[in-house]
Short mmCIF file of C-alpha atoms and ligand atoms in Angstrom, two decimals:
data_model
loop_
_atom_site.label_atom_id
_atom_site.label_comp_id
_atom_site.label_asym_id
_atom_site.label_seq_id
_atom_site.Cartn_x
_atom_site.Cartn_y
_atom_site.Cartn_z
CA UNK A 1 -19.89 15.76 -2.11
CA UNK A 2 -23.62 15.66 -2.99
CA UNK A 3 -25.38 16.44 -6.60
CA UNK A 4 -28.83 17.40 -6.18
CA UNK A 5 -30.65 16.97 -8.90
CA UNK A 6 -33.88 18.99 -9.60
CA UNK A 7 -35.80 15.87 -9.62
CA UNK A 8 -34.75 12.63 -7.46
CA UNK A 9 -34.21 9.63 -9.04
CA UNK A 10 -37.51 7.02 -9.33
CA UNK A 11 -34.84 4.92 -8.50
CA UNK A 12 -33.66 6.02 -5.15
CA UNK A 13 -37.62 4.90 -3.23
CA UNK A 14 -37.75 1.63 -0.92
CA UNK A 15 -41.34 0.94 -1.35
CA UNK A 16 -42.01 2.78 2.16
CA UNK A 17 -41.18 5.83 1.68
CA UNK A 18 -43.15 5.89 -2.19
CA UNK A 19 -46.05 4.90 -0.39
CA UNK A 20 -45.02 8.26 1.98
CA UNK A 21 -44.92 9.95 -0.89
CA UNK A 22 -48.32 9.32 -2.37
CA UNK A 23 -50.41 8.86 0.55
CA UNK A 24 -49.24 12.25 1.10
CA UNK A 25 -51.62 12.95 -2.18
CA UNK A 26 -54.31 10.88 -1.21
CA UNK A 27 -53.35 8.00 -3.15
CA UNK A 28 -53.90 4.95 -1.97
CA UNK A 29 -51.44 2.69 -0.10
CA UNK A 30 -51.10 -0.48 -2.87
CA UNK A 31 -50.54 2.43 -6.35
CA UNK A 32 -46.88 2.17 -5.01
CA UNK A 33 -46.18 -1.03 -5.94
CA UNK A 34 -48.05 -1.08 -8.29
CA UNK A 35 -45.26 1.25 -9.59
CA UNK A 36 -41.99 -0.46 -9.10
CA UNK A 37 -43.52 -3.59 -10.99
CA UNK A 38 -43.16 -1.23 -13.74
CA UNK A 39 -39.73 0.49 -13.00
CA UNK A 40 -37.92 -2.80 -12.12
CA UNK A 41 -40.83 -6.29 -14.20
CA UNK A 42 -42.19 -4.90 -16.51
CA UNK A 43 -39.12 -2.30 -17.74
CA UNK A 44 -41.25 1.11 -18.57
CA UNK A 45 -38.90 3.73 -19.87
CA UNK A 46 -41.70 6.44 -19.88
CA UNK A 47 -44.17 7.33 -18.12
CA UNK A 48 -47.05 7.15 -20.35
CA UNK A 49 -46.19 3.01 -20.54
CA UNK A 50 -47.91 2.91 -17.09
CA UNK A 51 -51.39 2.36 -18.68
CA UNK A 52 -53.11 1.24 -15.38
CA UNK A 53 -52.76 4.93 -13.43
CA UNK A 54 -55.12 7.57 -14.62
CA UNK A 55 -53.16 10.72 -16.32
CA UNK A 56 -53.12 12.70 -12.83
CA UNK A 57 -50.42 10.56 -11.37
CA UNK A 58 -48.60 9.46 -14.07
CA UNK A 59 -48.29 13.78 -14.67
CA UNK A 60 -47.92 14.52 -11.03
CA UNK A 61 -45.01 11.18 -10.53
CA UNK A 62 -43.68 13.45 -14.37
CA UNK A 63 -42.90 16.67 -12.54
CA UNK A 64 -42.19 15.56 -8.67
CA UNK A 65 -39.00 11.60 -9.81
CA UNK A 66 -36.65 11.28 -12.62
CA UNK A 67 -37.49 8.28 -13.74
CA UNK A 68 -34.30 8.74 -16.16
CA UNK A 69 -30.64 8.83 -14.05
CA UNK A 70 -28.57 8.02 -16.40
CA UNK A 71 -28.69 7.88 -19.65
CA UNK A 72 -26.46 5.37 -22.61
CA UNK A 73 -24.01 6.61 -24.03
CA UNK A 74 -21.27 4.22 -25.39
CA UNK A 75 -21.64 0.26 -25.19
CA UNK A 76 -18.64 -1.27 -26.36
CA UNK A 77 -18.47 -5.21 -26.17
CA UNK A 78 -15.10 -7.11 -26.07
CA UNK A 79 -13.79 -10.20 -28.51
CA UNK A 80 -13.27 -12.02 -24.51
CA UNK A 81 -16.94 -11.14 -24.80
CA UNK A 82 -16.90 -8.31 -21.43
CA UNK A 83 -19.11 -5.82 -22.29
CA UNK A 84 -19.10 -2.19 -20.82
CA UNK A 85 -21.31 0.71 -20.78
CA UNK A 86 -20.75 4.37 -19.95
CA UNK A 87 -23.44 5.86 -18.51
CA UNK A 88 -24.37 9.76 -18.49
CA UNK A 89 -25.56 10.69 -15.94
CA UNK A 90 -28.13 14.25 -15.14
CA UNK A 91 -25.36 16.00 -14.63
CA UNK A 92 -23.00 15.14 -16.97
CA UNK A 93 -20.51 12.82 -15.26
CA UNK A 94 -19.47 10.14 -16.74
CA UNK A 95 -18.89 6.72 -14.95
CA UNK A 96 -19.26 3.05 -16.10
CA UNK A 97 -20.49 -0.77 -16.18
CA UNK A 98 -19.22 -4.06 -16.34
CA UNK A 99 -20.92 -6.69 -17.80
CA UNK A 100 -18.44 -10.18 -17.82
CA UNK A 101 -18.71 -13.47 -19.41
CA UNK A 102 -17.20 -16.08 -18.10
CA UNK A 103 -17.95 -18.86 -20.25
CA UNK A 104 -18.02 -22.35 -18.25
CA UNK A 105 -15.71 -24.51 -20.17
CA UNK A 106 -17.76 -26.78 -22.79
CA UNK A 107 -20.95 -25.27 -22.80
CA UNK A 108 -20.01 -22.23 -24.85
CA UNK A 109 -21.58 -18.60 -23.97
CA UNK A 110 -24.84 -19.38 -23.07
CA UNK A 111 -24.15 -21.24 -20.01
CA UNK A 112 -21.88 -18.60 -19.39
CA UNK A 113 -20.92 -17.00 -15.30
CA UNK A 114 -22.41 -13.70 -15.97
CA UNK A 115 -21.15 -10.22 -13.18
CA UNK A 116 -22.13 -7.14 -13.30
CA UNK A 117 -19.68 -4.57 -11.95
CA UNK A 118 -21.20 -1.19 -10.52
CA UNK A 119 -19.67 2.05 -9.41
CA UNK A 120 -20.56 4.33 -6.53
CA UNK A 121 -18.48 7.22 -6.62
CA UNK A 122 -17.78 9.39 -10.18
CA UNK A 123 -14.19 9.31 -9.66
CA UNK A 124 -12.51 8.02 -6.57
CA UNK A 125 -10.43 10.57 -3.72
CA UNK A 126 -8.55 7.56 -2.53
CA UNK A 127 -5.52 7.97 -4.53
CA UNK A 128 -4.14 3.85 -5.65
CA UNK A 129 -1.50 5.10 -7.75
CA UNK A 130 -2.07 2.20 -10.51
CA UNK A 131 -6.12 2.91 -10.55
CA UNK A 132 -7.57 5.12 -13.77
CA UNK A 133 -10.67 6.16 -11.27
CA UNK A 134 -8.26 8.46 -9.41
CA UNK A 135 -6.95 10.13 -11.55
CA UNK A 136 -8.05 13.18 -11.76
CA UNK A 137 -9.44 12.73 -7.69
CA UNK A 138 -14.07 12.38 -6.34
CA UNK A 139 -15.79 14.25 -8.47
CA UNK A 140 -19.11 12.91 -6.31
CA UNK A 141 -21.22 10.32 -5.03
CA UNK A 142 -23.65 8.99 -6.87
CA UNK A 143 -27.30 9.17 -5.47
CA UNK A 144 -28.63 5.58 -4.38
CA UNK A 145 -31.04 5.88 -7.77
CA UNK A 146 -28.09 6.44 -10.06
CA UNK A 147 -26.66 3.49 -8.76
CA UNK A 148 -29.15 1.35 -8.51
CA UNK A 149 -30.28 2.85 -12.54
CA UNK A 150 -27.05 1.52 -13.70
CA UNK A 151 -28.70 -2.16 -13.22
CA UNK A 152 -31.62 -0.88 -14.83
CA UNK A 153 -29.53 -0.17 -17.53
CA UNK A 154 -28.37 -3.52 -17.90
CA UNK A 155 -31.79 -4.82 -17.81
CA UNK A 156 -32.83 -3.39 -21.14
CA UNK A 157 -29.36 -4.78 -23.16
CA UNK A 158 -30.61 -8.17 -21.54
CA UNK A 159 -33.89 -7.82 -23.20
CA UNK A 160 -32.61 -6.36 -25.94
CA UNK A 161 -29.99 -9.64 -25.98
CA UNK A 162 -33.62 -11.78 -25.69
CA UNK A 163 -35.93 -10.27 -25.30
CA UNK A 164 -37.94 -11.71 -22.87
CA UNK A 165 -36.53 -14.88 -22.59
CA UNK A 166 -34.62 -13.90 -20.10
CA UNK A 167 -35.59 -10.48 -19.09
CA UNK A 168 -34.86 -10.88 -14.95
CA UNK A 169 -31.75 -9.97 -13.22
CA UNK A 170 -31.69 -13.08 -11.49
CA UNK A 171 -30.03 -14.76 -14.73
CA UNK A 172 -27.48 -12.79 -13.36
CA UNK A 173 -24.87 -15.17 -10.94
CA UNK A 174 -23.50 -11.76 -9.00
CA UNK A 175 -22.93 -8.43 -9.04
CA UNK A 176 -20.37 -6.50 -7.81
CA UNK A 177 -20.34 -3.37 -6.14
CA UNK A 178 -16.24 -2.55 -7.35
CA UNK A 179 -16.28 -0.29 -10.08
CA UNK A 180 -15.24 2.99 -9.54
CA UNK A 181 -15.43 5.16 -6.11
CA UNK A 182 -14.91 3.86 -2.37
CA UNK A 183 -18.21 2.02 -2.00
CA UNK A 184 -18.13 2.12 1.59
CA UNK A 185 -17.20 6.03 1.08
CA UNK A 186 -20.49 6.26 0.03
CA UNK A 187 -22.44 4.31 2.67
CA UNK A 188 -26.01 5.24 3.21
CA UNK A 189 -26.77 5.66 -0.42
CA UNK A 190 -24.95 2.35 -0.85
CA UNK A 191 -26.86 0.19 1.21
CA UNK A 192 -29.73 1.70 0.19
CA UNK A 193 -29.19 1.34 -3.59
CA UNK A 194 -28.49 -2.55 -2.31
CA UNK A 195 -31.62 -2.60 -0.70
CA UNK A 196 -33.51 -1.86 -3.37
CA UNK A 197 -31.65 -4.17 -5.29
CA UNK A 198 -32.22 -7.20 -3.15
CA UNK A 199 -35.94 -6.93 -2.49
CA UNK A 200 -38.90 -8.74 -4.09
CA UNK A 201 -40.46 -4.97 -4.80
CA UNK A 202 -37.58 -3.86 -6.57
CA UNK A 203 -34.65 -6.33 -9.02
CA UNK A 204 -35.13 -9.26 -6.05
CA UNK A 205 -31.30 -10.17 -6.29
CA UNK A 206 -30.31 -12.30 -3.72
CA UNK A 207 -27.71 -10.44 -0.96
CA UNK A 208 -25.46 -13.61 -0.88
CA UNK A 209 -24.08 -13.24 -4.50
CA UNK A 210 -23.65 -9.32 -3.73
CA UNK A 211 -19.68 -8.51 -3.16
CA UNK A 212 -18.86 -5.07 -1.74
CA UNK A 213 -15.05 -4.43 -2.75
CA UNK A 214 -13.34 -1.96 -0.58
CA UNK A 215 -9.81 -0.26 -0.99
CA UNK A 216 -9.65 -1.01 3.55
CA UNK A 217 -12.24 1.31 5.43
CA UNK A 218 -12.40 -0.16 8.50
CA UNK A 219 -14.80 0.88 10.30
CA UNK A 220 -17.07 0.66 6.55
CA UNK A 221 -15.81 -2.94 7.11
CA UNK A 222 -17.02 -3.09 10.33
CA UNK A 223 -20.23 -1.51 9.54
CA UNK A 224 -20.91 -3.52 7.12
CA UNK A 225 -20.59 -7.13 8.81
CA UNK A 226 -23.73 -5.26 11.22
CA UNK A 227 -25.79 -5.08 8.53
CA UNK A 228 -28.83 -7.71 8.26
CA UNK A 229 -28.78 -8.18 4.68
CA UNK A 230 -25.17 -10.14 4.78
CA UNK A 231 -23.21 -8.79 1.53
CA UNK A 232 -20.20 -10.24 0.81
CA UNK A 233 -17.25 -8.89 1.04
CA UNK A 234 -13.61 -8.50 -0.32
CA UNK A 235 -10.75 -6.44 0.22
CA UNK A 236 -8.95 -5.01 -2.68
CA UNK A 237 -5.00 -5.84 -1.02
CA UNK A 238 -2.57 -5.25 -2.88
CA UNK A 239 0.33 -6.03 -0.90
CA UNK A 240 1.24 -8.72 1.48
CA UNK A 241 3.24 -6.42 3.51
CA UNK A 242 2.45 -2.27 4.44
CA UNK A 243 5.35 -1.12 3.04
CA UNK A 244 4.10 -2.12 -0.66
CA UNK A 245 0.29 -1.34 0.42
CA UNK A 246 1.20 2.12 1.00
CA UNK A 247 3.20 2.01 -1.50
CA UNK A 248 -0.27 2.24 -4.20
CA UNK A 249 -2.63 2.31 -1.94
CA UNK A 250 -3.05 5.80 0.22
CA UNK A 251 -5.42 4.78 2.27
CA UNK A 252 -2.50 1.74 3.69
CA UNK A 253 -1.61 4.94 6.73
CA UNK A 254 -4.86 5.55 7.80
CA UNK A 255 -5.71 1.50 8.41
CA UNK A 256 -2.56 -0.67 7.70
CA UNK A 257 -2.75 -4.60 7.68
CA UNK A 258 -2.58 -4.02 11.45
CA UNK A 259 -5.55 -2.63 11.92
CA UNK A 260 -7.70 -4.07 8.50
CA UNK A 261 -7.00 -8.01 8.70
CA UNK A 262 -8.64 -8.55 12.30
CA UNK A 263 -12.09 -6.19 10.64
CA UNK A 264 -11.54 -9.03 7.67
CA UNK A 265 -12.13 -12.30 10.55
CA UNK A 266 -14.85 -9.86 12.74
CA UNK A 267 -16.32 -9.78 9.40
CA UNK A 268 -15.76 -12.95 8.56
CA UNK A 269 -16.96 -14.13 11.39
CA UNK A 270 -19.92 -12.39 11.58
CA UNK A 271 -20.90 -14.40 8.99
CA UNK A 272 -19.70 -17.25 8.10
CA UNK A 273 -18.84 -16.43 4.42
CA UNK A 274 -15.16 -16.78 2.32
CA UNK A 275 -13.99 -13.03 1.98
CA UNK A 276 -12.60 -12.44 -1.25
CA UNK A 277 -8.73 -11.38 -1.11
CA UNK A 278 -8.04 -9.24 -4.45
CA UNK A 279 -4.81 -8.94 -5.69
CA UNK A 280 -3.10 -6.84 -8.87
CA UNK A 281 -0.43 -8.05 -9.85
CA UNK A 282 1.86 -5.04 -10.73
CA UNK A 283 5.20 -5.59 -12.29
CA UNK A 284 8.42 -5.21 -10.08
CA UNK A 285 5.63 -3.76 -7.22
CA UNK A 286 3.94 -7.18 -5.67
CA UNK A 287 4.40 -9.85 -7.95
CA UNK A 288 7.48 -11.30 -6.21
CA UNK A 289 7.82 -14.92 -4.34
CA UNK A 290 8.25 -13.31 -1.04
CA UNK A 291 4.83 -11.43 -1.13
CA UNK A 292 3.80 -14.43 -2.87
CA UNK A 293 4.12 -16.39 0.56
CA UNK A 294 3.16 -13.52 2.46
CA UNK A 295 -0.02 -13.83 0.87
CA UNK A 296 -0.83 -17.13 1.80
CA UNK A 297 -0.60 -17.02 4.98
CA UNK A 298 -2.60 -14.24 5.21
CA UNK A 299 -6.01 -15.77 3.18
CA UNK A 300 -4.90 -19.34 5.31
CA UNK A 301 -5.62 -16.83 7.94
CA UNK A 302 -8.55 -15.17 7.38
CA UNK A 303 -9.70 -18.62 4.96
CA UNK A 304 -10.43 -16.53 2.36
CA UNK A 305 -9.46 -16.66 -1.72
CA UNK A 306 -7.24 -15.11 -3.43
CA UNK A 307 -8.76 -13.11 -7.29
CA UNK A 308 -5.03 -12.39 -8.54
CA UNK A 309 -5.58 -9.51 -11.86
CA UNK A 310 -2.39 -9.49 -13.52
CA UNK A 311 -2.55 -5.72 -14.43
CA UNK A 312 -4.07 -3.28 -17.17
CA UNK A 313 -1.98 -1.38 -18.12
CA UNK A 314 -3.26 2.41 -18.90
CA UNK A 315 -2.24 5.06 -20.39
CA UNK A 316 -0.33 7.91 -18.56
CA UNK A 317 -0.01 5.71 -15.33
CA UNK A 318 3.75 3.82 -14.77
CA UNK A 319 2.81 0.13 -13.76
CA UNK A 320 3.11 -2.41 -15.71
CA UNK A 321 2.09 -6.79 -16.22
CA UNK A 322 4.69 -9.58 -15.29
CA UNK A 323 4.51 -11.69 -17.62
CA UNK A 324 2.36 -14.79 -17.66
CA UNK A 325 5.25 -16.86 -16.39
CA UNK A 326 6.12 -14.80 -14.05
CA UNK A 327 2.09 -14.55 -12.30
CA UNK A 328 1.50 -18.35 -12.45
CA UNK A 329 4.70 -18.91 -10.85
CA UNK A 330 2.81 -16.54 -7.84
CA UNK A 331 0.36 -18.42 -8.48
CA UNK A 332 2.01 -21.97 -7.62
CA UNK A 333 2.91 -20.64 -4.23
CA UNK A 334 -0.52 -20.32 -3.55
CA UNK A 335 -2.64 -23.73 -4.88
CA UNK A 336 1.03 -25.56 -3.39
CA UNK A 337 -0.74 -24.27 0.52
CA UNK A 338 -4.61 -25.25 -1.19
CA UNK A 339 -5.27 -21.95 -1.07
CA UNK A 340 -8.73 -21.19 -2.88
CA UNK A 341 -7.17 -19.54 -6.19
CA UNK A 342 -8.57 -17.55 -9.32
CA UNK A 343 -5.91 -15.88 -11.62
CA UNK A 344 -7.53 -14.44 -13.56
CA UNK A 345 -7.42 -14.27 -17.24
CA UNK A 346 -7.58 -11.34 -19.53
CA UNK A 347 -11.06 -9.81 -19.86
CA UNK A 348 -11.27 -6.49 -21.55
CA UNK A 349 -7.73 -5.86 -22.30
CA UNK A 350 -9.00 -3.66 -25.54
CA UNK A 351 -11.64 -2.51 -24.74
CA UNK A 352 -9.50 0.54 -21.96
CA UNK A 353 -10.89 -2.55 -18.87
CA UNK A 354 -9.12 -0.98 -16.08
CA UNK A 355 -11.60 0.87 -13.86
CA UNK A 356 -12.28 3.87 -15.66
CA UNK A 357 -10.46 4.00 -18.16
CA UNK A 358 -13.30 4.31 -20.63
CA UNK A 359 -14.15 7.11 -18.72
CA UNK A 360 -11.01 8.57 -18.45
CA UNK A 361 -10.54 8.78 -22.33
CA UNK A 362 -13.98 10.05 -22.87
CA UNK A 363 -13.94 12.27 -21.22
CA UNK A 364 -10.61 13.50 -22.09
CA UNK A 365 -11.84 13.42 -25.55
CA UNK A 366 -14.85 14.85 -24.36
CA UNK A 367 -12.08 17.95 -23.36
CA UNK A 368 -10.33 18.01 -26.88
CA UNK A 369 -13.27 18.42 -29.04
CA UNK A 370 -15.05 21.64 -26.87
CA UNK A 371 -11.11 22.96 -27.56
CA UNK A 372 -12.89 22.82 -31.29
CA UNK A 373 -16.49 22.89 -30.61
CA UNK A 374 -18.91 21.43 -28.01
CA UNK A 375 -20.24 17.95 -28.94
CA UNK A 376 -22.74 16.00 -27.25
CA UNK A 377 -22.54 12.71 -27.23
CA UNK A 378 -25.51 11.12 -29.27
CA UNK A 379 -27.75 9.19 -27.19
CA UNK A 380 -27.84 4.74 -28.16
S1 SF4 B 1 -8.66 1.52 -6.89
FE1 SF4 B 1 -10.53 1.95 -6.02
S2 SF4 B 1 -10.68 2.32 -4.54
FE2 SF4 B 1 -8.84 2.70 -5.74
S3 SF4 B 1 -8.66 4.95 -6.46
FE3 SF4 B 1 -9.61 2.95 -7.45
S4 SF4 B 1 -11.89 2.82 -7.18
FE4 SF4 B 1 -10.45 4.31 -5.60
#
């Protein structure tokens, strides 16, 4: 499912593809680098700011490319330092991008670890039963330019917070492709976008600090293992047996653990890096000590890090978060075996933090307001 805009986003162009377009109209090769510098280094938000380009070229660029494929319609900051950006695309689809600041002990917020979580699809087809993003199914894939545009929106926001002091995206520690959608189901756009994010002429963000998360698409995991850039991999496991996993993740029917775990092993062998296993703790579903023991065994075999994430309740879904005691007991089983494990403290609970919740809520509000009067969110 693709949305074909009248003008493709400039943020979907690589240095090579833009050079080729410019050479077709007789421009010298260095123009492409000048233009990309305006976008990624100087953060120009209009063609008129690109003063070292002649007026005719600027006019051609404006006719040919979309400079702003995503517009910020809502920015929410939670009490626990998670920022959620709700972005509107050209077809009025909504996507979420999240900034997570994890303060380091004793050094305060200015030295917090900062992670950006980006989306790759509008909605999701994978149908995980606990997830707000998948509730209405897949609307469409994002283009590479729309994926990159999310990070530019984060840059604009950071530039406004600390004008030019820490202007580079490099002030972030990690980018995780873990927002709305199954990234590996939109493979080509994902790889093109991450190539632009990584390139020196693009956002210049190191591939080793970019993590791609998947619900377990085995063929694409093996394809990702062969990519030259060496991104990190996280698996949304959420169940240590096929029974539990199939109950909450339909993808497990096509790719059960007997297929998934060897693919993860192959990825690790190729990259020599620790893979992460994401495990959302849901009361009465996967939070037993038996599941903890089996997860411990899987993590040990894969030499994997385990992220335990207490479930964020989603309106309309029956699942609940286990008590803090139960969460700790589960984590202790892994800690006792010296598995590298993080039990995530709550982040963004007050801003609809579960995957896709802010978008879902805004879409529902839009539908309701459309019943009364047509309204468009006001760009910030
Ligand atoms: S958890 Fe991820 S893969 Fe599963 S439905 Fe939600 S967005 Fe899709």
